[in-house]
Short mmCIF file of C-alpha atoms in Angstrom, two decimals:
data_model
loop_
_atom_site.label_atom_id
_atom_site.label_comp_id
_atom_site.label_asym_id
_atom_site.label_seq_id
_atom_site.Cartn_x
_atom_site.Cartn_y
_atom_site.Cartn_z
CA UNK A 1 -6.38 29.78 -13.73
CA UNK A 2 -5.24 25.93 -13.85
CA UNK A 3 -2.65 25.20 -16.01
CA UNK A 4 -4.86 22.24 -18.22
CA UNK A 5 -7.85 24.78 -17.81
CA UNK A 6 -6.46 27.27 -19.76
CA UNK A 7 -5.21 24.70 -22.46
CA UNK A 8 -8.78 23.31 -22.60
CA UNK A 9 -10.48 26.85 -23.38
CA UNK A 10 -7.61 27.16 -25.43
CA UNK A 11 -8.53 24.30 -27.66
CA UNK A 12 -12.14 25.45 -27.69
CA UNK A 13 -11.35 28.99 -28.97
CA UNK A 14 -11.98 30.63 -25.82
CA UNK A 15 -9.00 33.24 -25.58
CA UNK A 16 -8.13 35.77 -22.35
CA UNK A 17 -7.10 38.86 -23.53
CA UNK A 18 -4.24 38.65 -21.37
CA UNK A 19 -2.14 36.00 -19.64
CA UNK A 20 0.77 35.72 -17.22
CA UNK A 21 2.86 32.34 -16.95
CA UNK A 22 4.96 32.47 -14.07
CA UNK A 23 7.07 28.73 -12.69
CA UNK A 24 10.32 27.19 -12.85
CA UNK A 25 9.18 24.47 -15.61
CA UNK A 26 9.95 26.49 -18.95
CA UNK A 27 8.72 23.73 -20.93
CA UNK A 28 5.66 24.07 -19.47
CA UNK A 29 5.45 28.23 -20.35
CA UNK A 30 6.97 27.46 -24.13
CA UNK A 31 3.90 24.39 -24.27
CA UNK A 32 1.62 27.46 -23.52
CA UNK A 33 2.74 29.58 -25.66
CA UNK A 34 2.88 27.55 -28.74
CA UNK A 35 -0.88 26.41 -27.78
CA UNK A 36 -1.88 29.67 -28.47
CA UNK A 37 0.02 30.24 -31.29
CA UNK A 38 -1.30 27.23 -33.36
CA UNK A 39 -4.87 27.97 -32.03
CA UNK A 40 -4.57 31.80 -32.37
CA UNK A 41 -2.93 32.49 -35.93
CA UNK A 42 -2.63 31.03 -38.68
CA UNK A 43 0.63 29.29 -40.48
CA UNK A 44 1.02 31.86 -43.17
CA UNK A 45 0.30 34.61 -40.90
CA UNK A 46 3.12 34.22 -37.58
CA UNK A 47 6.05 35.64 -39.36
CA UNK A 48 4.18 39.29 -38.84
CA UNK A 49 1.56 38.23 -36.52
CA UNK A 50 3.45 37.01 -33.56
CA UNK A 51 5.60 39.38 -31.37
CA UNK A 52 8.50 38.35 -29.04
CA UNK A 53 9.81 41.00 -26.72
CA UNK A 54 12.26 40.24 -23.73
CA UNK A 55 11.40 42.77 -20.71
CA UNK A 56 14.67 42.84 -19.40
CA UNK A 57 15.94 45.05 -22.91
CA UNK A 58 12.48 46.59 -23.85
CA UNK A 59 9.82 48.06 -21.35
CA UNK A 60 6.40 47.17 -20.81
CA UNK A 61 5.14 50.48 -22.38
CA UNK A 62 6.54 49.56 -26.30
CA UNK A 63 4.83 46.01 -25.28
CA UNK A 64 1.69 47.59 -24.64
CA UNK A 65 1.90 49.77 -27.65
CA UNK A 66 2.44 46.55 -29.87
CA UNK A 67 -0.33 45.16 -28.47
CA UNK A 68 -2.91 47.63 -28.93
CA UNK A 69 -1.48 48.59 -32.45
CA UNK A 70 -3.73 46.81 -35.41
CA UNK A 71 -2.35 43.64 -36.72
CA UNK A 72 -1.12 43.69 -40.25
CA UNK A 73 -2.91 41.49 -42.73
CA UNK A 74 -4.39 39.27 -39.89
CA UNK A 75 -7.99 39.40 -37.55
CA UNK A 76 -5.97 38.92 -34.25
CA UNK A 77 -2.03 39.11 -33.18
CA UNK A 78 -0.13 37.29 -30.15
CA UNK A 79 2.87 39.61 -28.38
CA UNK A 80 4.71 37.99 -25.86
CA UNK A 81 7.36 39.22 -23.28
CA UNK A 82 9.78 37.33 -21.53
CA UNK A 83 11.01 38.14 -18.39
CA UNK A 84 8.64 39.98 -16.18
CA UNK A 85 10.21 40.04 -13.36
CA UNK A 86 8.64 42.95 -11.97
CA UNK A 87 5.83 40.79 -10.98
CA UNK A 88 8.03 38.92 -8.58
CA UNK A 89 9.89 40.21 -5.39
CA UNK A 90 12.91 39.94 -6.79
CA UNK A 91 15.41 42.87 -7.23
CA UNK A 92 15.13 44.92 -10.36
CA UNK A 93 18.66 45.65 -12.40
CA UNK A 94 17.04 48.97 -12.98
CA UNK A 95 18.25 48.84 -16.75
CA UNK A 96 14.89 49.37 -18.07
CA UNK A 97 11.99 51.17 -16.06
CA UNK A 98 8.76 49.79 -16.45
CA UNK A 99 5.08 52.08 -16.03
CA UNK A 100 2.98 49.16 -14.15
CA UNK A 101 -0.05 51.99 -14.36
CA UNK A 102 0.33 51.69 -17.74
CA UNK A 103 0.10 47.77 -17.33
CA UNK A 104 -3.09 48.56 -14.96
CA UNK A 105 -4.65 50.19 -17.51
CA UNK A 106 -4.09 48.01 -20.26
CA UNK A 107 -5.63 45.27 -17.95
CA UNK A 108 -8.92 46.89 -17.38
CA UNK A 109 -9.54 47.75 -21.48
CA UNK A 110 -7.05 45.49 -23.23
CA UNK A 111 -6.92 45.28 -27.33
CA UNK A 112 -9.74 42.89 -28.59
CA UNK A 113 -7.56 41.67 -31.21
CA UNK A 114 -4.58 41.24 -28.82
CA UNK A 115 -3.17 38.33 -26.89
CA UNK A 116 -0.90 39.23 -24.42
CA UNK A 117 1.39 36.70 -22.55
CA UNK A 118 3.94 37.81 -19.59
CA UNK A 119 6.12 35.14 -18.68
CA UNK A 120 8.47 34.72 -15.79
CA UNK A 121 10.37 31.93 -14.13
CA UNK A 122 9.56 31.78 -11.18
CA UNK A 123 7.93 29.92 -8.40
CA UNK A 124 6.18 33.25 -6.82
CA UNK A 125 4.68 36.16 -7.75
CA UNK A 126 4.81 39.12 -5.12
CA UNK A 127 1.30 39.35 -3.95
CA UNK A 128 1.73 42.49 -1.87
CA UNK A 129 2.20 44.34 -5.81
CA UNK A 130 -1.11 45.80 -6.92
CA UNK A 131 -0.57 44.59 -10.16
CA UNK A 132 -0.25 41.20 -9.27
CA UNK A 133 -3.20 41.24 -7.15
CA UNK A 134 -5.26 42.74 -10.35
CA UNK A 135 -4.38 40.29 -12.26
CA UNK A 136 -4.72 37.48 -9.82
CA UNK A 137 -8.90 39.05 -9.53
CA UNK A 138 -9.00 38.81 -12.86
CA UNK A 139 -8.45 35.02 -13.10
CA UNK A 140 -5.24 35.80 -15.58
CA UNK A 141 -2.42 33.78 -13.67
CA UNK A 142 -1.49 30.28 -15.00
CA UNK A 143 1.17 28.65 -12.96
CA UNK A 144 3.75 26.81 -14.36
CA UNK A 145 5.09 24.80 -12.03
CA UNK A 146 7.21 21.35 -11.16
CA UNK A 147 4.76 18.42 -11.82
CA UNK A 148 3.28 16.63 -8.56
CA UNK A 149 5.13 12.85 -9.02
CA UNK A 150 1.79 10.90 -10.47
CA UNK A 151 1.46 13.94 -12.63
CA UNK A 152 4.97 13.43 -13.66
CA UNK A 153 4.35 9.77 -14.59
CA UNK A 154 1.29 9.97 -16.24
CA UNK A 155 2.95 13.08 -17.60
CA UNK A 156 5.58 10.39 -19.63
CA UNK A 157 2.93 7.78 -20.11
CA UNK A 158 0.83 10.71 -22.71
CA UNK A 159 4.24 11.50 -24.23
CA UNK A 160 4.84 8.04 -24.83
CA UNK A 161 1.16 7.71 -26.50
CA UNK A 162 2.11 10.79 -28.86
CA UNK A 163 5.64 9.00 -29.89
CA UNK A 164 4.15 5.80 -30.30
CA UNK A 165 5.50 3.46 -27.90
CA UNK A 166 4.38 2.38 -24.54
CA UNK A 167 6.62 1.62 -21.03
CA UNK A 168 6.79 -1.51 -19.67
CA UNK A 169 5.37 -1.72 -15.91
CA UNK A 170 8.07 0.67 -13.62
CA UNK A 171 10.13 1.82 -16.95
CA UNK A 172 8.07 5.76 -16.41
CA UNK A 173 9.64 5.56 -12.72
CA UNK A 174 13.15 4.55 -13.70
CA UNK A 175 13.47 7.15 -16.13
CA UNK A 176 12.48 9.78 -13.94
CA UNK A 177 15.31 8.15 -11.55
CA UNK A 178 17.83 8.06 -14.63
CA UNK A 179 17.46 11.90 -16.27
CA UNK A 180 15.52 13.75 -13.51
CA UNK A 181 12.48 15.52 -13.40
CA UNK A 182 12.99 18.72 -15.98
CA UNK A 183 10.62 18.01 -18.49
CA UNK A 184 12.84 19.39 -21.16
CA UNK A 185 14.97 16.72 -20.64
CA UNK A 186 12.50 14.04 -20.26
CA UNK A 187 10.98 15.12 -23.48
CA UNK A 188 14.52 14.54 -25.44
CA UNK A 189 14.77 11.42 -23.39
CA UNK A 190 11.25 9.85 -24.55
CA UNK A 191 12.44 11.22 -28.23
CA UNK A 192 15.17 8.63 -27.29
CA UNK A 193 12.97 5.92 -26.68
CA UNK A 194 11.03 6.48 -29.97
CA UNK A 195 14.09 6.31 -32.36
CA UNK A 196 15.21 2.99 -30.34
CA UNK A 197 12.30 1.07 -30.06
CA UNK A 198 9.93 2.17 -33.00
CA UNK A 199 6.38 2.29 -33.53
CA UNK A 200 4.13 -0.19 -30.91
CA UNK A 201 7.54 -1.20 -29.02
CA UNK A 202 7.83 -1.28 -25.47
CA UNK A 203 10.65 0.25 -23.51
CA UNK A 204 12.05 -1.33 -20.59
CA UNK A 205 14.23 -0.60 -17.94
CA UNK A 206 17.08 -2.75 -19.23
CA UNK A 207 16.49 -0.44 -22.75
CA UNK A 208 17.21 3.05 -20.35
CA UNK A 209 19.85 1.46 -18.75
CA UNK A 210 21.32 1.19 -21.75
CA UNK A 211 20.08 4.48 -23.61
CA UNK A 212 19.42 7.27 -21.04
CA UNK A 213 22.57 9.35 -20.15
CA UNK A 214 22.61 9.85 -16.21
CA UNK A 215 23.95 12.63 -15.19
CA UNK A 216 25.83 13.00 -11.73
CA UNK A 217 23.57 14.25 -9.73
CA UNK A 218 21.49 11.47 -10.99
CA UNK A 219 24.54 8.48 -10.40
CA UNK A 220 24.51 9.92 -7.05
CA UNK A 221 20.99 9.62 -6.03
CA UNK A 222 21.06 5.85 -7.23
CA UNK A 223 24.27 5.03 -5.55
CA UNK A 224 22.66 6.69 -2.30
CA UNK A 225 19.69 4.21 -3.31
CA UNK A 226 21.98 1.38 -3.55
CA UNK A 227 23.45 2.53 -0.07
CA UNK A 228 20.20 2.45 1.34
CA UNK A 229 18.99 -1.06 -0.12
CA UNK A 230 22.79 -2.38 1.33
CA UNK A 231 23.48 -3.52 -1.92
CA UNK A 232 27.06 -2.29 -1.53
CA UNK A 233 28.44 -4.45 -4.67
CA UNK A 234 26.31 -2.07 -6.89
CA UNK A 235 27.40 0.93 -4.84
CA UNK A 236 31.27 0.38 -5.52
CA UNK A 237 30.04 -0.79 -9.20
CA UNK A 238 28.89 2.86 -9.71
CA UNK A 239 31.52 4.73 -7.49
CA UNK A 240 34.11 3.21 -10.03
CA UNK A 241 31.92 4.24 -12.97
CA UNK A 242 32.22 7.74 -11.42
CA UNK A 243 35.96 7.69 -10.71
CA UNK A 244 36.33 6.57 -14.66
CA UNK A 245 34.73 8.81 -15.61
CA UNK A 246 37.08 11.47 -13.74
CA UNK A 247 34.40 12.78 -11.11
CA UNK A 248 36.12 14.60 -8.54
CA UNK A 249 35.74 12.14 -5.54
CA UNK A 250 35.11 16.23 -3.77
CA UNK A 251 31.98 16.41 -5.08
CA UNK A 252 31.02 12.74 -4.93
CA UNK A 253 31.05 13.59 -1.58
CA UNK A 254 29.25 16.31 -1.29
CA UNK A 255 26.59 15.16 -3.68
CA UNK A 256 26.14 12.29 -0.94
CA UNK A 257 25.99 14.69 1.60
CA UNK A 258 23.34 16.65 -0.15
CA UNK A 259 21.34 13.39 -0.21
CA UNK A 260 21.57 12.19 3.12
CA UNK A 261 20.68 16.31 3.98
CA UNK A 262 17.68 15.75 2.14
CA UNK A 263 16.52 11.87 4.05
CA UNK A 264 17.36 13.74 7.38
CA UNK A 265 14.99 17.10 6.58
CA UNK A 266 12.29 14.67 5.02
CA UNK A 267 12.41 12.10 7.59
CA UNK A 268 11.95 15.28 10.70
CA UNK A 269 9.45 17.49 8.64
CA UNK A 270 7.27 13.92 8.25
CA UNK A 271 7.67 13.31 11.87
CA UNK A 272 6.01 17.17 12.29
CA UNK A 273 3.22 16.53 10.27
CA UNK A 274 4.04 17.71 6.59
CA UNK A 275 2.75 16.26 3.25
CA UNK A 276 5.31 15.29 0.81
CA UNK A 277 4.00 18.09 -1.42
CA UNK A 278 4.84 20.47 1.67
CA UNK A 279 8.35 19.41 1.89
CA UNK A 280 8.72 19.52 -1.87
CA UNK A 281 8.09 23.12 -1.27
CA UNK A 282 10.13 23.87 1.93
CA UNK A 283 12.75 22.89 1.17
CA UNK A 284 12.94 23.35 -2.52
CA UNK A 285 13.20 19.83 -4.03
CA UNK A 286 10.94 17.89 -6.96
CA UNK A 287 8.11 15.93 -4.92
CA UNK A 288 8.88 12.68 -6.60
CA UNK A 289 12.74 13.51 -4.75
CA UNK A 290 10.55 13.65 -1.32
CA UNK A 291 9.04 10.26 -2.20
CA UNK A 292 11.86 8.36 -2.57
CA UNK A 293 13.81 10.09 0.28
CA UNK A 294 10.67 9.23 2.24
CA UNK A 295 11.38 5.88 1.44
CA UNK A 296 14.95 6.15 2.16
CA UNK A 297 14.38 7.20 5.85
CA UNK A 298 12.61 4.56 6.97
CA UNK A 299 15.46 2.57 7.39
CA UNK A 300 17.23 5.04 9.30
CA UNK A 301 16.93 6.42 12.90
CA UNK A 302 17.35 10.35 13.12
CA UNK A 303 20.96 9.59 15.09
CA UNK A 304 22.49 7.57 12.79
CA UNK A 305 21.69 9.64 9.69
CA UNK A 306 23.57 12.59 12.02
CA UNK A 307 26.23 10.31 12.48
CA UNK A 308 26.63 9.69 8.22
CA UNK A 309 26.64 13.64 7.37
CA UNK A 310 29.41 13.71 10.06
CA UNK A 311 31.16 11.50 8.52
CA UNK A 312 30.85 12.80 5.07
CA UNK A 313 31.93 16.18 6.80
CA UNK A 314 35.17 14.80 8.27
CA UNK A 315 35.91 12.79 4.84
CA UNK A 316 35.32 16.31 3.08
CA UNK A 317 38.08 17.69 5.09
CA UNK A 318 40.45 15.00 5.35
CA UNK A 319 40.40 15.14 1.40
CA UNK A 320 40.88 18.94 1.45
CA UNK A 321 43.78 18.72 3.97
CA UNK A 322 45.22 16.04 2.33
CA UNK A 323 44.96 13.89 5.21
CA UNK A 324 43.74 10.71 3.09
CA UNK A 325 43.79 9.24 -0.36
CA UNK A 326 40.40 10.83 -1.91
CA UNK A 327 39.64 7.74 -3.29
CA UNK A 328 40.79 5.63 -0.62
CA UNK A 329 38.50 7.91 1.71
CA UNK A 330 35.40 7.44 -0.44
CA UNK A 331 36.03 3.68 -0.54
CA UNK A 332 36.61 3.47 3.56
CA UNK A 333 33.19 5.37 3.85
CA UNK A 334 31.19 2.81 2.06
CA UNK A 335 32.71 -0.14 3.82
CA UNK A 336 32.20 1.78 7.02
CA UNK A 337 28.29 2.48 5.73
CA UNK A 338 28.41 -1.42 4.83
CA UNK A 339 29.92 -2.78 8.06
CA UNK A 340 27.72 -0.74 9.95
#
C-alpha cells in the first residue's frame, strides 16, 4: 500500500485492521502514526485509548493480547509497537522471543475495534519470512522511505504552504543543499523560516545562508560543488570557515574523498545504464545526492577523478605520518585541483 494511499483512506475513515511501516525516514512512520491517531480516537480519549509498546522489551504475544482486549470507555483503540525487527533479515538479540504464528493468526481474524501498527526502520523487509509475505498479500505494507528529489521539493513547497510562507524560485533546492535531506531536520529548518520571515514572506537563498545551520557533511558537499564549478576563491572561503571552526583537516579529507567516491560510482553506474533512482539505491545515497553528483561528473573524465581520490589517499597519509602540515596539505590539494 502507497504511502499517500493509505493517508487518503485514512482521511476518509477507511481504517486496515492492521498496518506495518517499515523505511529509514522516521518522520515519515511518526506522520503515519499520528494520522491515525487524530482520525482514529478522539482527544479526550488517547490517554487510555492509545498503546505504545517497543518490541525489542515486550513480545508480540502481550501486543496481540492488547489488541484484541476491549477498549476502555472508547468504540475503537490504536496499539502500536516499535521495533519489529523480526520482519527484516536482520539478526535478532534474542532478548525477547517472539510467536510469529501467533502474529499469523492475528492477521487472518484481527480485533474489529483494533488498529494495529508495526513499525521498523528499515529499508527491507525479508521476503523469504512467511509472515512478511502474508502481510505483503494482504495489501498491509506501507513503505516509508527517502523521498524521490521532486518529491522532496514539492515535499518543502506543502510545508511551506502549512507555515505560511512561500520560497523564492531555487530557495527549496538550496535548503536541501544547506541541512540535507532528513525530513526531521528539514521540518525544524522550514519552522526556521516561519519565525524569520512571517506570515506571506518569501524566503530566499540569501535568508538560508544566513539562517540554516550547515552541518559538515553538508560544508563539504558545497565546497566539493565549489571545486567542481572552479570557483576556488569560495572553496578556500569555506575550507577556512571549517578550520575556524576546529574541523579536523582528517576528516575534511575524507569527507572529500567520500564525495569524489560518490561522482566516480555515479558517473560509471550512468555509463552502464542505471537510473538515478537505481544508484540512489545501490549504493545507498539520497537520490537528490545522485543528481547533483550526476552533475558533478560531467566535467570529469573517469581517469582524472582516479587520479583526485589518489591524491586525497596520499594527503590522508602524509597527515597521519606526519609527513606535512595538515593544513598546509589541504591547502596544496586545492591549488593542485585549481592549477590543474
Amino acid at each position: 500500500m502507497e504511502y499517500k494511499q493509505a493517508l487518503k483512506q485514512i482521511a476518509k475513515g477507511q481504517f486496515a485492521p492492521v498496518y506495518v511501516c517499515y523505511g529509514s525516514e522516521s518522520y515519515l512512520i511518526q506522520e503515519f502514526v499520528q494520522r491515525l491517531t487524530e482520525h482514529l480516537i478522539e482527544p479526550e480519549q488517547r490517554a487510555f485509548a492509545v498503546g505504545r509498546y517497543d518490541l525489542a522489551e515486550t513480545p508480540i504475544d502481550a501486543v496481540i493480547e492488547e489488541a484484541e482486549t476491549l477498549p476502555f470507555l472508547a468504540e475503537r483503540k490504536l496499539v502500536v509497537a516499535s521495533g519489529a525487527a523480526f520482519l527484516t533479515g536482520a539478526k535478532e538479540s534474542g532478548k525477547v522471543e517472539h510467536n510469529m504464528d501467533r502474529l499469523t493468526a492475528y492477521l487472518k481474524a484481527p480485533a474489529e475495534f483494533t488498529v494495529l501498527v508495526l513499525t521498523v526502520s528499515a529499508d527491507k523487509l525479508d521476503e523469504r519470512k512467511k509472515i512478511v509475505k502474508a502481510l505483503k498479500d494482504a495489501d498491509r505494507l506501507v513503505p516509508c522511505g527517502m523521498l524521490g528529489e521532486a518529491e522532496l521539493t514539492q515535499w518543502l513547497q506543502q510545508q511551506a504552504d502549512k507555515a505560511g510562507f512561500s520560497f523564492a524560485p531555487g530557495a527549496a533546492e538550496q535548503l536541501i543543499q544547506y541541512a540535507g535531506t532528513s525530513l526531521q531536520t528539514l521540518v525544524k529548518e522550514v519552522e526556521k523560516c516561519s519565525l524569520y520571515i512571517g506570515s506571506g514572506g518569501v524566503i530566499t537563498t540569501d535568508d538560508l545562508g544566513q539562517l540554516v545551520t550547515k552541518t559538515v557533511e553538508q560544508d563539504i558537499f558545497q565546497m566539493v560543488e565549489h571545486i567542481v564549478q572552479m570557483k576556488m576563491e569560495d572553496a578556500f572561503t569555506m575550507l577556512a570557515e571549517l578550520l575556524r571552526r576546529k574541523e579536523e583537516p582528517i576528516k575534511i579529507v575524507m569527507l572529500i574523498a567520500r564525495q569524489f567516491r560518490i561522482i566516480l560510482q555515479v558517473k560509471d553506474m550512468t555509463q552502464q545504464g542505471y537510473s538515478q533512482q537505481q544508484i540512489a539505491g545501490q549504493i545507498g545515497v539520497h537520490p537528490y545526492a545522485v543528481k547533483i553528483a550526476a552533475g558533478q561528473a560531467g566535467r570529469f573524465d573517469t581517469g582524472r577523478l582516479m587520479s583526485i581520490l589518489q591524491q586525497l589517499a596520499d594527503l590522508d597519509y602524509r597527515m597521519k605520518s606526519g609527513k606535512i602540515d595538515k593544513v598546509l596539505g589541504l591547502e596544496l590539494f586545492l591549488l593542485r585541483l585549481a592549477a590543474a
